[in-house]
Amino acid sequence: MRTNNMTPEWMDSEVSTGTSIMAVEFDGGVVVGADSRTTTGSYIANRVTDKLTKVADYIYCCRSGSAADTQAVSDIVSYHLDFLQSETQEPPLVRTAAHLFKGMCYQYRDQLSAGIICAGWDKKDGGQVYSIPIGGMCVQQPFAIGGSGSTYIYGYVDSVFKTGMTQEECMKFVTNSLALAMMRDGSSGGVIRLAIITQKGVERKVIVGSDIPRFYEG
Amino acid sequence: MSIMSYNGGDVIAMMGKNCVAIACDRRFGIQAQTVSTDFDKIFEMGPKLFVGLPGLATDTQTVAQRLKFRLNLYTLRENRAMKPKTFMSVVSNLLYEKRFGPYFIEPVVAGLDPKTNEPFICSLDLIGCPMVTDDFVVSGTASEQMYGMCESLWQPDLGPDDLFETISQALMNAVDRDAVSGWGAKGYVIEADKVTIKTLKARMD
């Protein structure tokens, strides 16, 4: 109960991308996905947020946690990668981007609240997914889930994932997983945004309304 | 964490021409987690009298049960149905009894007078202060959003069908801007001769 406070609750709350985010690697690239809800307290400040942020032409990151922290960190990483690209005359490696994220998230771990999934494609190692959770560790995984909504789908993703999936199978996997997380998590919702990153480039997709899969609705 | 937003939930009631409507969302959650989507917050207290109890879910259940108890005893003694205005005073009394350790709900009452069928809506705060209006009342975690929707959409003397449409749009678009409300909605339209209950197709996120 908020007593003696004339302003609405959301005016004193930090902006958070509560979130469900996910990335899956396949032969030839990655599929990254996220929900689109940003909250201040329980008010939904933005219901069509884009949490898939480009840091380089073939490298995207999925952001969860404090909106301000993740935007600031990804802006800085994006700058570093752009500088690197000018110096080396080559597109940056995904592992480089991931390590830049890790460096900042670890060094400022006491001040930041940021959970990031960095994924993309490069010529050397193909599609890769790196998970950089709160605290600043960095680990490569065949697929990664993150954000507050991810807690509801650990069982689902573990039971459904298999190696050697095609691009379409990966897209379905991400869509179904995020739909389930959005259903259960109050801090996740809105539309499902996807980005498919391959040698050909980045294809963006949005899944809205009745196209979002529906499961048991208890 | 605020106690009133621990479970989340909202209720709206609106006045129409010779009818009233009351609607609620259907989520039961524990902070950010949604546990079930069939938790109604509106309870029938008489053939044309309904009360909405948004707030802490345990108190929603307890207050509904305690109110029904008091209403049943009244009906047995008086041998007639309770008027909505009287019911409002019963709710107010029950809540003020707990003035220094209150139930964490902010009720909404909607109904028609059993004899004259005059429409009535009101809301109360968690310690029983009643407020009677002739347009609409809102209560819950998305109250600010609901006020905005009602002020824009409501007009006087709406018929039952238009009133239902108006209250549905007001509730659904308000809860879609609240992270702890929604996951289904149910609306009741109360007229002199019938009560129509409709479950609304809503966003489940």
Coordinates of C-alpha atoms in Angstrom, one line a residue:
Chain A
M1 CA 0.0 0.0 0.0
R2 CA 1.5 3.3 -1.0
T3 CA 0.5 5.9 1.6
N4 CA 1.3 9.6 1.5
N5 CA 2.3 9.5 -2.2
M6 CA 0.3 11.6 -4.6
T7 CA 2.1 10.4 -7.8
P8 CA 1.2 7.1 -9.5
E9 CA 3.4 4.1 -8.8
W10 CA 4.9 4.1 -12.2
M11 CA 6.5 7.5 -11.8
D12 CA 9.0 6.2 -9.2
S13 CA 9.7 2.8 -10.8
E14 CA 12.7 2.0 -13.0
V15 CA 12.0 1.1 -16.6
S16 CA 12.6 -2.6 -17.0
T17 CA 12.4 -4.9 -20.0
G18 CA 11.0 -7.8 -17.9
T19 CA 11.2 -10.0 -20.9
S20 CA 11.5 -13.3 -22.7
I21 CA 14.5 -13.6 -25.1
M22 CA 15.9 -16.5 -27.0
A23 CA 18.5 -17.4 -29.6
V24 CA 19.1 -20.6 -31.5
E25 CA 22.0 -21.6 -33.8
F26 CA 21.5 -23.6 -37.0
D27 CA 23.7 -24.6 -39.9
G28 CA 24.2 -21.3 -41.7
G29 CA 23.1 -18.8 -39.1
V30 CA 21.0 -18.0 -36.0
V31 CA 17.4 -17.2 -35.2
V32 CA 17.0 -14.6 -32.4
G33 CA 13.7 -13.7 -30.8
A34 CA 12.1 -11.5 -28.1
D35 CA 8.8 -10.3 -26.8
S36 CA 7.9 -6.6 -26.9
R37 CA 6.9 -5.5 -23.4
T38 CA 8.6 -2.7 -21.4
T39 CA 7.3 -1.9 -18.0
T40 CA 7.6 0.9 -15.4
G41 CA 6.4 -0.9 -12.3
S42 CA 3.3 -2.7 -13.5
Y43 CA 2.4 -0.1 -16.1
I44 CA 3.3 -1.2 -19.7
A45 CA 5.2 1.7 -21.0
N46 CA 5.8 0.3 -24.4
R47 CA 3.9 -2.8 -25.8
V48 CA 5.8 -2.9 -29.1
T49 CA 9.4 -2.6 -28.0
D50 CA 12.2 -3.8 -30.2
K51 CA 14.6 -5.7 -27.9
L52 CA 16.6 -7.1 -30.8
T53 CA 19.4 -4.6 -31.2
K54 CA 21.9 -4.5 -34.1
V55 CA 25.5 -4.2 -32.9
A56 CA 27.0 -5.0 -36.3
D57 CA 25.7 -6.0 -39.7
Y58 CA 25.6 -9.7 -38.9
I59 CA 25.5 -9.5 -35.1
Y60 CA 22.4 -8.8 -32.9
C61 CA 21.9 -8.8 -29.2
C62 CA 18.7 -9.6 -27.2
R63 CA 18.4 -7.3 -24.1
S64 CA 16.8 -8.1 -20.8
G65 CA 16.9 -6.3 -17.4
S66 CA 17.2 -2.6 -17.0
A67 CA 16.3 -0.8 -20.3
A68 CA 18.8 2.0 -19.7
D69 CA 21.7 -0.3 -18.8
T70 CA 21.2 -2.6 -21.8
Q71 CA 20.8 0.3 -24.2
A72 CA 23.9 2.0 -22.9
V73 CA 26.0 -1.2 -23.1
S74 CA 24.9 -2.2 -26.5
D75 CA 25.5 1.4 -27.9
I76 CA 29.1 1.2 -26.6
V77 CA 29.7 -2.3 -28.0
S78 CA 28.3 -1.2 -31.3
Y79 CA 30.7 1.7 -31.4
H80 CA 33.7 -0.6 -30.6
L81 CA 32.7 -3.0 -33.3
D82 CA 32.3 -0.3 -35.8
F83 CA 35.8 1.0 -35.0
L84 CA 37.2 -2.5 -35.2
Q85 CA 35.6 -2.9 -38.6
S86 CA 37.3 0.2 -39.9
E87 CA 40.6 -0.9 -38.6
T88 CA 40.5 -4.5 -39.8
Q89 CA 38.4 -4.0 -43.0
E90 CA 36.5 -7.1 -42.1
P91 CA 33.1 -7.7 -40.4
P92 CA 33.7 -8.4 -36.7
L93 CA 33.5 -12.0 -35.3
V94 CA 30.5 -12.9 -33.1
R95 CA 32.8 -14.0 -30.3
T96 CA 34.5 -10.6 -30.4
A97 CA 31.1 -8.9 -29.8
A98 CA 30.3 -11.4 -27.1
H99 CA 33.6 -10.7 -25.3
L100 CA 33.1 -7.0 -25.5
F101 CA 29.7 -7.4 -23.9
K102 CA 31.2 -9.7 -21.3
G103 CA 34.0 -7.2 -20.5
M104 CA 31.6 -4.4 -19.7
C105 CA 29.0 -6.5 -17.9
Y106 CA 31.7 -8.0 -15.7
Q107 CA 33.7 -4.9 -14.9
Y108 CA 30.6 -2.9 -14.0
R109 CA 28.7 -5.9 -12.5
D110 CA 27.8 -4.1 -9.3
Q111 CA 26.2 -1.2 -11.1
L112 CA 24.5 -2.9 -14.0
S113 CA 21.4 -5.0 -14.2
A114 CA 21.7 -6.5 -17.7
G115 CA 21.2 -10.0 -19.1
I116 CA 22.2 -10.2 -22.7
I117 CA 22.2 -12.9 -25.5
C118 CA 24.6 -12.0 -28.3
A119 CA 24.1 -14.0 -31.5
G120 CA 25.0 -13.7 -35.2
W121 CA 26.9 -15.1 -38.1
D122 CA 30.5 -14.7 -39.2
K123 CA 32.6 -16.3 -42.0
K124 CA 35.0 -18.1 -39.6
D125 CA 32.6 -20.0 -37.3
G126 CA 29.2 -19.6 -38.9
G127 CA 26.2 -19.1 -36.6
Q128 CA 26.9 -18.7 -32.9
V129 CA 24.9 -17.9 -29.7
Y130 CA 26.6 -16.5 -26.6
S131 CA 24.8 -16.0 -23.3
I132 CA 26.0 -13.2 -21.0
P133 CA 23.8 -13.3 -17.9
I134 CA 23.8 -11.0 -14.9
G135 CA 27.3 -11.0 -13.3
G136 CA 29.1 -11.0 -16.6
M137 CA 30.0 -14.6 -17.5
C138 CA 30.1 -15.5 -21.2
V139 CA 29.3 -18.9 -22.5
Q140 CA 28.6 -20.2 -26.0
Q141 CA 25.6 -22.5 -26.3
P142 CA 23.7 -24.2 -29.2
F143 CA 20.7 -22.2 -27.9
A144 CA 20.1 -19.7 -25.1
I145 CA 17.0 -18.4 -23.3
G146 CA 17.0 -15.3 -21.0
G147 CA 14.9 -12.8 -19.2
S148 CA 12.2 -13.2 -16.5
G149 CA 10.0 -15.2 -18.8
S150 CA 12.6 -17.8 -19.5
T151 CA 12.2 -19.4 -16.1
Y152 CA 8.8 -20.8 -17.3
I153 CA 10.2 -22.5 -20.4
Y154 CA 13.3 -24.4 -19.3
G155 CA 11.5 -27.7 -19.2
Y156 CA 9.9 -27.0 -22.6
V157 CA 13.0 -26.0 -24.4
D158 CA 15.0 -28.9 -22.9
S159 CA 12.4 -31.4 -24.1
V160 CA 11.9 -30.0 -27.6
F161 CA 15.4 -28.9 -28.7
K162 CA 17.4 -31.2 -31.0
T163 CA 20.6 -30.6 -32.9
G164 CA 20.6 -30.2 -36.7
M165 CA 17.3 -28.3 -36.9
T166 CA 16.6 -26.3 -40.1
Q167 CA 16.0 -22.6 -40.2
E168 CA 12.2 -23.1 -40.3
E169 CA 12.3 -25.5 -37.4
C170 CA 14.4 -23.0 -35.4
M171 CA 11.8 -20.3 -36.1
K172 CA 9.0 -22.5 -34.9
F173 CA 11.0 -23.5 -31.8
V174 CA 11.6 -19.8 -30.9
T175 CA 8.0 -18.8 -31.6
N176 CA 6.4 -21.5 -29.5
S177 CA 8.9 -21.0 -26.6
L178 CA 8.3 -17.3 -26.5
A179 CA 4.6 -17.7 -26.8
L180 CA 4.6 -20.0 -23.7
A181 CA 6.8 -17.6 -21.7
M182 CA 4.6 -14.6 -22.7
M183 CA 1.5 -16.4 -21.5
R184 CA 2.9 -17.1 -18.0
D185 CA 5.1 -14.1 -17.3
G186 CA 3.5 -10.8 -16.5
S187 CA 6.6 -8.9 -17.5
S188 CA 6.5 -10.4 -21.0
G189 CA 4.0 -9.9 -23.8
G190 CA 2.9 -8.0 -26.9
V191 CA 4.3 -9.3 -30.2
I192 CA 7.0 -11.8 -31.0
R193 CA 9.9 -10.2 -32.9
L194 CA 12.3 -12.5 -34.8
A195 CA 15.5 -11.9 -36.6
I196 CA 17.2 -14.5 -38.8
I197 CA 20.8 -13.8 -39.4
T198 CA 22.6 -15.7 -42.2
Q199 CA 25.4 -15.0 -44.8
K200 CA 22.7 -13.4 -46.9
G201 CA 21.9 -10.8 -44.3
V202 CA 19.3 -10.1 -41.6
E203 CA 15.6 -10.9 -42.1
R204 CA 13.2 -9.3 -39.5
K205 CA 9.8 -10.8 -38.8
V206 CA 7.0 -9.8 -36.4
I207 CA 4.3 -12.2 -35.2
V208 CA 1.2 -10.4 -33.9
G209 CA -2.2 -11.2 -32.5
S210 CA -3.9 -14.4 -33.5
D211 CA -0.7 -15.6 -35.3
I212 CA 0.9 -16.1 -31.9
P213 CA 0.5 -19.8 -31.0
R214 CA -1.9 -20.5 -28.2
F215 CA -1.6 -23.5 -25.9
Y216 CA -3.5 -24.6 -22.8
E217 CA -4.9 -21.5 -21.2
G218 CA -5.9 -22.9 -17.8
Chain B
M1 CA 6.0 -4.4 -3.7
S2 CA 2.5 -3.2 -3.0
I3 CA 0.0 -5.5 -1.4
M4 CA -2.7 -4.2 -3.7
S5 CA -0.7 -5.2 -6.8
Y6 CA 0.5 -8.6 -5.4
N7 CA -2.2 -10.6 -7.3
G8 CA -3.3 -7.9 -9.7
G9 CA -6.8 -7.5 -11.2
D10 CA -9.5 -5.0 -12.1
V11 CA -13.2 -4.4 -12.1
I12 CA -15.3 -1.7 -13.9
A13 CA -19.0 -0.9 -13.5
M14 CA -21.0 1.4 -15.8
M15 CA -24.5 2.9 -15.7
G16 CA -26.8 2.6 -18.7
K17 CA -30.4 3.3 -19.6
N18 CA -32.4 1.1 -17.2
C19 CA -29.5 -1.3 -17.0
V20 CA -26.0 -1.6 -15.4
A21 CA -22.9 -3.5 -16.5
I22 CA -20.0 -4.8 -14.5
A23 CA -16.9 -6.5 -15.9
C24 CA -13.6 -7.9 -14.6
D25 CA -10.4 -9.5 -15.8
R26 CA -9.8 -13.2 -15.0
R27 CA -6.1 -13.4 -14.0
F28 CA -4.9 -14.9 -10.8
G29 CA -1.2 -14.3 -10.5
I30 CA 1.5 -14.1 -7.9
Q31 CA 3.6 -11.0 -8.7
A32 CA 4.8 -11.6 -12.2
Q33 CA 3.8 -15.2 -12.6
T34 CA 0.3 -16.0 -13.9
V35 CA -1.1 -19.0 -12.1
S36 CA -4.6 -19.4 -13.6
T37 CA -6.9 -17.6 -16.0
D38 CA -10.3 -18.4 -14.6
F39 CA -10.3 -16.4 -11.4
D40 CA -13.4 -14.2 -11.5
K41 CA -13.7 -11.2 -9.2
I42 CA -17.4 -10.6 -9.6
F43 CA -19.9 -12.4 -7.3
E44 CA -23.6 -12.6 -7.5
M45 CA -25.2 -11.4 -4.3
G46 CA -28.8 -11.3 -5.5
P47 CA -30.7 -11.9 -8.8
K48 CA -29.9 -8.3 -9.8
L49 CA -27.1 -7.4 -7.5
F50 CA -23.4 -8.0 -8.1
V51 CA -20.2 -7.1 -6.3
G52 CA -16.7 -6.9 -7.8
L53 CA -13.8 -7.4 -5.4
P54 CA -10.4 -6.6 -7.0
G55 CA -7.3 -6.6 -4.8
L56 CA -5.6 -9.3 -2.7
A57 CA -7.0 -12.6 -3.9
T58 CA -7.3 -14.2 -0.5
D59 CA -9.4 -11.2 0.7
T60 CA -11.5 -11.4 -2.5
Q61 CA -12.6 -14.9 -1.5
T62 CA -13.0 -14.2 2.2
V63 CA -15.0 -10.9 1.7
A64 CA -17.3 -12.5 -0.9
Q65 CA -18.1 -15.3 1.6
R66 CA -18.6 -13.0 4.5
L67 CA -20.8 -10.6 2.5
K68 CA -23.0 -13.5 1.3
F69 CA -23.3 -14.6 4.9
R70 CA -24.6 -11.2 6.0
L71 CA -26.8 -10.8 3.0
N72 CA -28.4 -14.3 3.6
L73 CA -29.2 -13.4 7.2
Y74 CA -30.8 -10.1 6.1
T75 CA -32.9 -11.9 3.5
L76 CA -34.1 -14.5 6.1
R77 CA -35.0 -11.8 8.6
E78 CA -36.6 -9.3 6.3
N79 CA -38.0 -11.8 3.8
R80 CA -37.2 -9.6 0.9
A81 CA -34.3 -8.9 -1.4
M82 CA -31.7 -6.3 -0.3
K83 CA -31.5 -3.0 -2.2
P84 CA -28.2 -2.2 -3.8
K85 CA -27.8 1.0 -1.7
T86 CA -28.3 -1.0 1.4
F87 CA -25.8 -3.6 0.3
M88 CA -23.3 -0.8 -0.2
S89 CA -23.7 0.1 3.5
V90 CA -23.3 -3.5 4.5
V91 CA -20.0 -3.6 2.5
S92 CA -18.9 -0.3 4.1
N93 CA -19.7 -1.6 7.6
L94 CA -17.8 -4.9 7.0
L95 CA -14.7 -3.0 5.8
Y96 CA -14.7 -0.4 8.5
E97 CA -14.9 -3.0 11.2
K98 CA -11.3 -3.8 10.1
R99 CA -10.3 -0.2 10.0
F100 CA -6.8 -0.8 11.5
G101 CA -6.1 -4.1 9.8
P102 CA -8.1 -3.8 6.6
Y103 CA -9.1 -6.3 3.9
F104 CA -7.0 -5.4 0.9
I105 CA -9.8 -5.0 -1.6
E106 CA -11.5 -2.0 -3.1
P107 CA -15.0 -3.2 -4.0
V108 CA -17.4 -2.2 -6.8
V109 CA -21.2 -2.7 -6.5
A110 CA -23.6 -2.8 -9.4
G111 CA -27.3 -3.7 -9.4
L112 CA -30.9 -2.8 -9.9
D113 CA -33.4 -2.0 -7.2
P114 CA -35.4 -5.2 -6.6
K115 CA -38.8 -3.3 -6.7
T116 CA -38.3 -0.3 -8.9
N117 CA -35.4 -1.6 -11.1
E118 CA -33.6 1.7 -10.8
P119 CA -30.0 1.2 -11.7
F120 CA -27.2 1.7 -9.1
I121 CA -23.4 1.6 -9.1
C122 CA -20.9 2.6 -6.5
S123 CA -17.3 1.9 -5.4
L124 CA -15.7 1.8 -2.0
D125 CA -12.1 2.2 -0.7
L126 CA -10.5 -0.5 1.4
I127 CA -11.7 0.9 4.6
G128 CA -15.3 1.3 3.5
C129 CA -15.7 4.9 2.2
P130 CA -18.6 4.7 -0.3
M131 CA -18.8 6.7 -3.5
V132 CA -22.0 6.7 -5.6
T133 CA -21.8 7.9 -9.2
D134 CA -24.1 8.1 -12.1
D135 CA -21.6 7.2 -14.8
F136 CA -18.9 4.7 -14.1
V137 CA -16.7 3.3 -11.3
V138 CA -13.3 1.6 -11.6
S139 CA -11.1 -0.3 -9.2
G140 CA -7.8 -2.3 -9.5
T141 CA -4.2 -2.2 -10.6
A142 CA -5.0 -0.6 -13.9
S143 CA -7.3 2.1 -12.4
E144 CA -5.5 5.0 -14.0
Q145 CA -5.8 3.3 -17.4
M146 CA -9.5 2.5 -16.8
Y147 CA -10.3 6.1 -15.8
G148 CA -8.8 7.2 -19.1
M149 CA -10.8 4.7 -21.1
C150 CA -14.1 5.4 -19.3
E151 CA -13.8 9.1 -19.6
S152 CA -13.3 8.8 -23.3
L153 CA -15.8 6.1 -24.2
W154 CA -18.7 6.4 -21.7
Q155 CA -21.8 8.4 -22.6
P156 CA -25.1 8.6 -20.7
D157 CA -28.2 6.5 -21.6
L158 CA -26.5 3.7 -23.4
G159 CA -28.7 0.6 -24.1
P160 CA -27.7 -2.9 -23.0
D161 CA -25.8 -3.8 -26.2
D162 CA -24.0 -0.5 -26.5
L163 CA -23.2 -0.5 -22.8
F164 CA -21.7 -4.0 -23.1
E165 CA -19.6 -3.0 -26.0
T166 CA -18.4 0.2 -24.2
I167 CA -17.5 -1.5 -20.9
S168 CA -15.7 -4.3 -22.8
Q169 CA -13.5 -2.0 -24.8
A170 CA -12.8 0.2 -21.7
L171 CA -11.7 -2.8 -19.6
M172 CA -9.8 -4.7 -22.3
N173 CA -7.8 -1.8 -23.6
A174 CA -7.0 -0.7 -20.0
V175 CA -5.7 -4.1 -18.8
D176 CA -3.6 -4.5 -22.0
R177 CA -1.5 -1.7 -20.6
D178 CA -1.1 -3.4 -17.2
A179 CA 1.5 -6.2 -16.6
V180 CA -0.5 -7.8 -13.8
S181 CA -4.0 -7.7 -15.2
G182 CA -5.9 -9.3 -18.1
W183 CA -5.6 -12.9 -19.3
G184 CA -9.3 -13.0 -20.1
A185 CA -12.3 -10.9 -19.2
K186 CA -15.9 -11.4 -18.2
G187 CA -18.8 -9.0 -18.5
Y188 CA -22.3 -8.9 -16.9
V189 CA -25.2 -6.8 -18.2
I190 CA -28.0 -6.5 -15.7
E191 CA -31.4 -5.6 -17.0
A192 CA -34.9 -5.7 -15.4
D193 CA -35.8 -9.0 -16.8
K194 CA -32.4 -10.8 -17.4
V195 CA -28.7 -10.9 -16.7
T196 CA -26.4 -11.6 -19.7
I197 CA -23.0 -13.0 -18.9
K198 CA -20.3 -13.0 -21.6
T199 CA -16.7 -14.2 -21.6
L200 CA -14.6 -11.9 -23.7
K201 CA -11.8 -13.1 -26.0
A202 CA -8.8 -11.2 -24.7
R203 CA -5.0 -11.1 -25.1
M204 CA -3.4 -13.8 -23.0
D205 CA -0.2 -12.0 -22.2

